[in-house]
Amino acid sequence: MEKPSILGFILAILYFITTELACNGHTRIENNVQSEQKALIDFKSGLKDPNNRLSSWKGSNYCSWQGISCENGTGFVISIDLHNPYPRENVYENWSSMNLSGEISPSLIKLKSLKYLDLSFNSFKAMSVPQFFGSLENLIYLNLSGAGFSGSIPSNLRNLSSLQYLDLSFKHLYDIDSEYLYNIDSEYFNNLFVENIEWMTGLISLKYLGMNYVNLSLVGSRWVEVANKLPSLTELHLGGCSLFGSFPSPSFVNFTSLAVIAINSNHFNSKFPEWLLNVSNLVSIDISGNQLYGRIPLGLGSIPSPIGNFCNLKYLDLGGNYLNGSLPEIIKGLETCSSKSPLPNLEVLNLADNELQGPIPSSIGNFCNLKYLDLGGNYLNGSLPEIIKGLETC
């Protein structure tokens, strides 16, 4: 009897191993698929969907379900986008027809690869932001704006160290056309507040923070120090957050990436925050609708050197404060920008409804990219022809 060759023996072993691995791998993928599908079905079962937006959520191919995106090759769910496509109040009927409500199942925790979650502009009937959201540790994007959540924002969101985008904002009644108010259900509005903002320092990857009309009155001045510790923050939106008192100053300015800051419609009662002049990458500033007073720092006799850093500024809104003094000869002779012209990218300048006096400086005519200018509601004198003439020569 001929003995089997060593080569044949080795090939037999390799065949056995590869077959076993293939079977195990197939079983593992199949189990993962079943787990992901069940998690989504459990999530759907808690939602109220009167107009059957989620009618496609059936069958085994969950990666093709509306609002669901999966990782190629694995079947892992990486995105759930169920935002209401009609967020505007002047199309209330469309908004309500596409509205999701109900409960949010903790089965989402089983979606270990979930990176993107958008439930904005739905109506979750004043329920709290689910605590388990703090366990979705791979999230990069979380949008709950205008979704009707209420109560204290859970501090365990600090665990979302990969989060780059967080929006918990909502619209205030004052921002809505009165003719539509009678149609708007109160469940449309968030009623969120923050008790202690220190948890936010854990969001080390955060680039965008939207908390418009989230109540921050219990936070005091700590919001500046906390935001100052977020190294990647590029946009900060804290409009209408019930912030009050003096406009706080950080112990040191570390907003190295900040490009947009909007802290409008609060209750600050202090001088213009001059530390903003040291934030070199700012593109947009909105601190309108506060009670700021005094002279605009841009109008000190000589131009402070930090203003030369605003070469990228596009939007400046200081309207609706108590700023006084004469309208400055803004950046006359400023040559720090590469274009050798003052604020070369400025498109919007709003100084309306302040207490500015004196002539309108002709140097405004040097803002060659200016598209919107509002100086109304002040005590200015003079004529605009020279300014308009200057703009025409750009």
Tab-separated table of N, CA and C in Angstrom, residues 33-91:
chain	number	residue	atom	x	y	z
A	33	VAL	N	-25.208	40.756	10.455
A	33	VAL	CA	-26.301	41.270	9.635
A	33	VAL	C	-27.622	41.157	10.369
A	34	GLN	N	-27.866	40.006	10.970
A	34	GLN	CA	-29.106	39.792	11.710
A	34	GLN	C	-29.208	40.747	12.895
A	35	SER	N	-28.083	40.984	13.583
A	35	SER	CA	-28.067	41.885	14.728
A	35	SER	C	-28.366	43.320	14.310
A	36	GLU	N	-27.751	43.777	13.202
A	36	GLU	CA	-27.980	45.137	12.715
A	36	GLU	C	-29.438	45.316	12.285
A	37	GLN	N	-29.963	44.310	11.580
A	37	GLN	CA	-31.340	44.389	11.103
A	37	GLN	C	-32.321	44.430	12.270
A	38	LYS	N	-32.100	43.594	13.269
A	38	LYS	CA	-32.995	43.555	14.425
A	38	LYS	C	-32.958	44.876	15.189
A	39	ALA	N	-31.764	45.483	15.318
A	39	ALA	CA	-31.636	46.759	16.020
A	39	ALA	C	-32.458	47.837	15.316
A	40	LEU	N	-32.418	47.850	13.976
A	40	LEU	CA	-33.181	48.838	13.221
A	40	LEU	C	-34.686	48.606	13.335
A	41	ILE	N	-35.091	47.337	13.310
A	41	ILE	CA	-36.518	47.022	13.433
A	41	ILE	C	-37.027	47.425	14.812
A	42	ASP	N	-36.224	47.171	15.856
A	42	ASP	CA	-36.605	47.581	17.211
A	42	ASP	C	-36.711	49.102	17.299
A	43	PHE	N	-35.784	49.791	16.645
A	43	PHE	CA	-35.812	51.257	16.626
A	43	PHE	C	-37.080	51.754	15.940
A	44	LYS	N	-37.411	51.170	14.797
A	44	LYS	CA	-38.614	51.576	14.067
A	44	LYS	C	-39.881	51.318	14.879
A	45	SER	N	-39.900	50.230	15.621
A	45	SER	CA	-41.113	49.859	16.367
A	45	SER	C	-41.477	50.892	17.430
A	46	GLY	N	-40.480	51.667	17.892
A	46	GLY	CA	-40.771	52.686	18.893
A	46	GLY	C	-41.237	54.002	18.298
A	47	LEU	N	-41.108	54.162	16.985
A	47	LEU	CA	-41.455	55.422	16.340
A	47	LEU	C	-42.908	55.453	15.896
A	48	LYS	N	-43.490	56.638	15.911
A	48	LYS	CA	-44.805	56.867	15.338
A	48	LYS	C	-44.598	57.535	13.983
A	49	ASP	N	-45.136	56.892	12.966
A	49	ASP	CA	-44.889	57.303	11.585
A	49	ASP	C	-46.220	57.358	10.850
A	50	PRO	N	-47.042	58.390	11.129
A	50	PRO	CA	-48.424	58.414	10.616
A	50	PRO	C	-48.525	58.417	9.098
A	51	ASN	N	-47.520	58.942	8.421
A	51	ASN	CA	-47.588	59.001	6.966
A	51	ASN	C	-46.676	57.982	6.287
A	52	ASN	N	-46.235	57.003	7.097
A	52	ASN	CA	-45.512	55.854	6.547
A	52	ASN	C	-44.246	56.256	5.789
A	53	ARG	N	-43.484	57.178	6.390
A	53	ARG	CA	-42.200	57.559	5.791
A	53	ARG	C	-41.251	56.374	5.689
A	54	LEU	N	-41.395	55.454	6.634
A	54	LEU	CA	-40.464	54.329	6.703
A	54	LEU	C	-41.040	53.077	6.044
A	55	SER	N	-41.823	53.271	4.992
A	55	SER	CA	-42.455	52.137	4.318
A	55	SER	C	-41.429	51.199	3.686
A	56	SER	N	-40.239	51.706	3.395
A	56	SER	CA	-39.209	50.875	2.780
A	56	SER	C	-38.492	49.981	3.796
A	57	TRP	N	-38.773	50.158	5.077
A	57	TRP	CA	-38.100	49.390	6.128
A	57	TRP	C	-38.713	47.988	6.255
A	58	LYS	N	-38.466	47.195	5.265
A	58	LYS	CA	-38.929	45.814	5.275
A	58	LYS	C	-38.025	45.000	4.377
A	59	GLY	N	-38.048	43.688	4.552
A	59	GLY	CA	-37.141	42.840	3.805
A	59	GLY	C	-35.780	42.774	4.465
A	60	SER	N	-34.894	42.001	3.906
A	60	SER	CA	-33.592	41.753	4.532
A	60	SER	C	-32.510	42.747	4.125
A	61	ASN	N	-32.714	43.485	3.026
A	61	ASN	CA	-31.684	44.401	2.543
A	61	ASN	C	-31.826	45.763	3.225
A	62	TYR	N	-31.520	45.821	4.518
A	62	TYR	CA	-31.734	47.047	5.290
A	62	TYR	C	-30.832	48.193	4.832
A	63	CYS	N	-29.746	47.887	4.149
A	63	CYS	CA	-28.853	48.947	3.673
A	63	CYS	C	-29.511	49.807	2.598
A	64	SER	N	-30.623	49.340	2.033
A	64	SER	CA	-31.343	50.112	1.028
A	64	SER	C	-32.563	50.817	1.604
A	65	TRP	N	-32.787	50.656	2.902
A	65	TRP	CA	-33.919	51.316	3.534
A	65	TRP	C	-33.697	52.825	3.544
A	66	GLN	N	-34.792	53.570	3.469
A	66	GLN	CA	-34.689	55.026	3.450
A	66	GLN	C	-33.968	55.535	4.699
A	67	GLY	N	-32.976	56.389	4.476
A	67	GLY	CA	-32.256	57.009	5.577
A	67	GLY	C	-31.124	56.183	6.147
A	68	ILE	N	-30.917	54.969	5.624
A	68	ILE	CA	-29.883	54.081	6.156
A	68	ILE	C	-28.723	53.964	5.170
A	69	SER	N	-27.517	54.096	5.689
A	69	SER	CA	-26.321	53.859	4.883
A	69	SER	C	-25.427	52.870	5.612
A	70	CYS	N	-24.785	52.000	4.846
A	70	CYS	CA	-23.956	50.948	5.429
A	70	CYS	C	-22.523	51.030	4.922
A	71	GLU	N	-21.647	50.435	5.685
A	71	GLU	CA	-20.251	50.320	5.297
A	71	GLU	C	-20.117	49.269	4.205
A	72	ASN	N	-19.391	49.590	3.153
A	72	ASN	CA	-19.221	48.655	2.039
A	72	ASN	C	-18.569	47.359	2.510
A	73	GLY	N	-19.165	46.247	2.131
A	73	GLY	CA	-18.561	44.949	2.378
A	73	GLY	C	-18.932	44.295	3.693
A	74	THR	N	-19.291	45.097	4.701
A	74	THR	CA	-19.561	44.506	6.018
A	74	THR	C	-21.034	44.493	6.389
A	75	GLY	N	-21.806	45.429	5.844
A	75	GLY	CA	-23.202	45.530	6.216
A	75	GLY	C	-23.429	46.268	7.523
A	76	PHE	N	-22.365	46.828	8.103
A	76	PHE	CA	-22.528	47.587	9.341
A	76	PHE	C	-23.183	48.936	9.032
A	77	VAL	N	-24.192	49.293	9.821
A	77	VAL	CA	-24.876	50.576	9.647
A	77	VAL	C	-23.968	51.698	10.138
A	78	ILE	N	-23.709	52.688	9.287
A	78	ILE	CA	-22.870	53.815	9.679
A	78	ILE	C	-23.639	55.133	9.726
A	79	SER	N	-24.855	55.159	9.151
A	79	SER	CA	-25.601	56.412	9.125
A	79	SER	C	-27.099	56.171	9.215
A	80	ILE	N	-27.763	56.960	10.077
A	80	ILE	CA	-29.223	57.014	10.136
A	80	ILE	C	-29.617	58.478	9.977
A	81	ASP	N	-30.220	58.807	8.854
A	81	ASP	CA	-30.632	60.176	8.565
A	81	ASP	C	-32.141	60.207	8.365
A	82	LEU	N	-32.851	60.597	9.428
A	82	LEU	CA	-34.311	60.645	9.384
A	82	LEU	C	-34.812	62.053	9.673
A	83	HIS	N	-34.030	63.060	9.294
A	83	HIS	CA	-34.466	64.437	9.539
A	83	HIS	C	-35.731	64.730	8.736
A	84	ASN	N	-36.564	65.601	9.281
A	84	ASN	CA	-37.744	66.044	8.551
A	84	ASN	C	-37.293	66.964	7.428
A	85	PRO	N	-37.619	66.645	6.184
A	85	PRO	CA	-37.133	67.461	5.063
A	85	PRO	C	-37.816	68.820	4.957
A	86	TYR	N	-38.798	69.101	5.822
A	86	TYR	CA	-39.500	70.384	5.794
A	86	TYR	C	-39.354	71.099	7.134
A	87	PRO	N	-38.183	71.691	7.402
A	87	PRO	CA	-37.980	72.331	8.693
A	87	PRO	C	-38.588	73.713	8.814
A	88	ARG	N	-38.951	74.336	7.686
A	88	ARG	CA	-39.395	75.727	7.743
A	88	ARG	C	-40.845	75.829	8.198
A	89	GLU	N	-41.104	76.845	9.024
A	89	GLU	CA	-42.424	76.996	9.625
A	89	GLU	C	-43.494	77.395	8.611
A	90	ASN	N	-43.095	78.016	7.502
A	90	ASN	CA	-44.098	78.457	6.536
A	90	ASN	C	-44.585	77.334	5.629
A	91	VAL	N	-44.153	76.128	5.889
A	91	VAL	CA	-44.716	74.956	5.213
A	91	VAL	C	-45.123	73.949	6.289
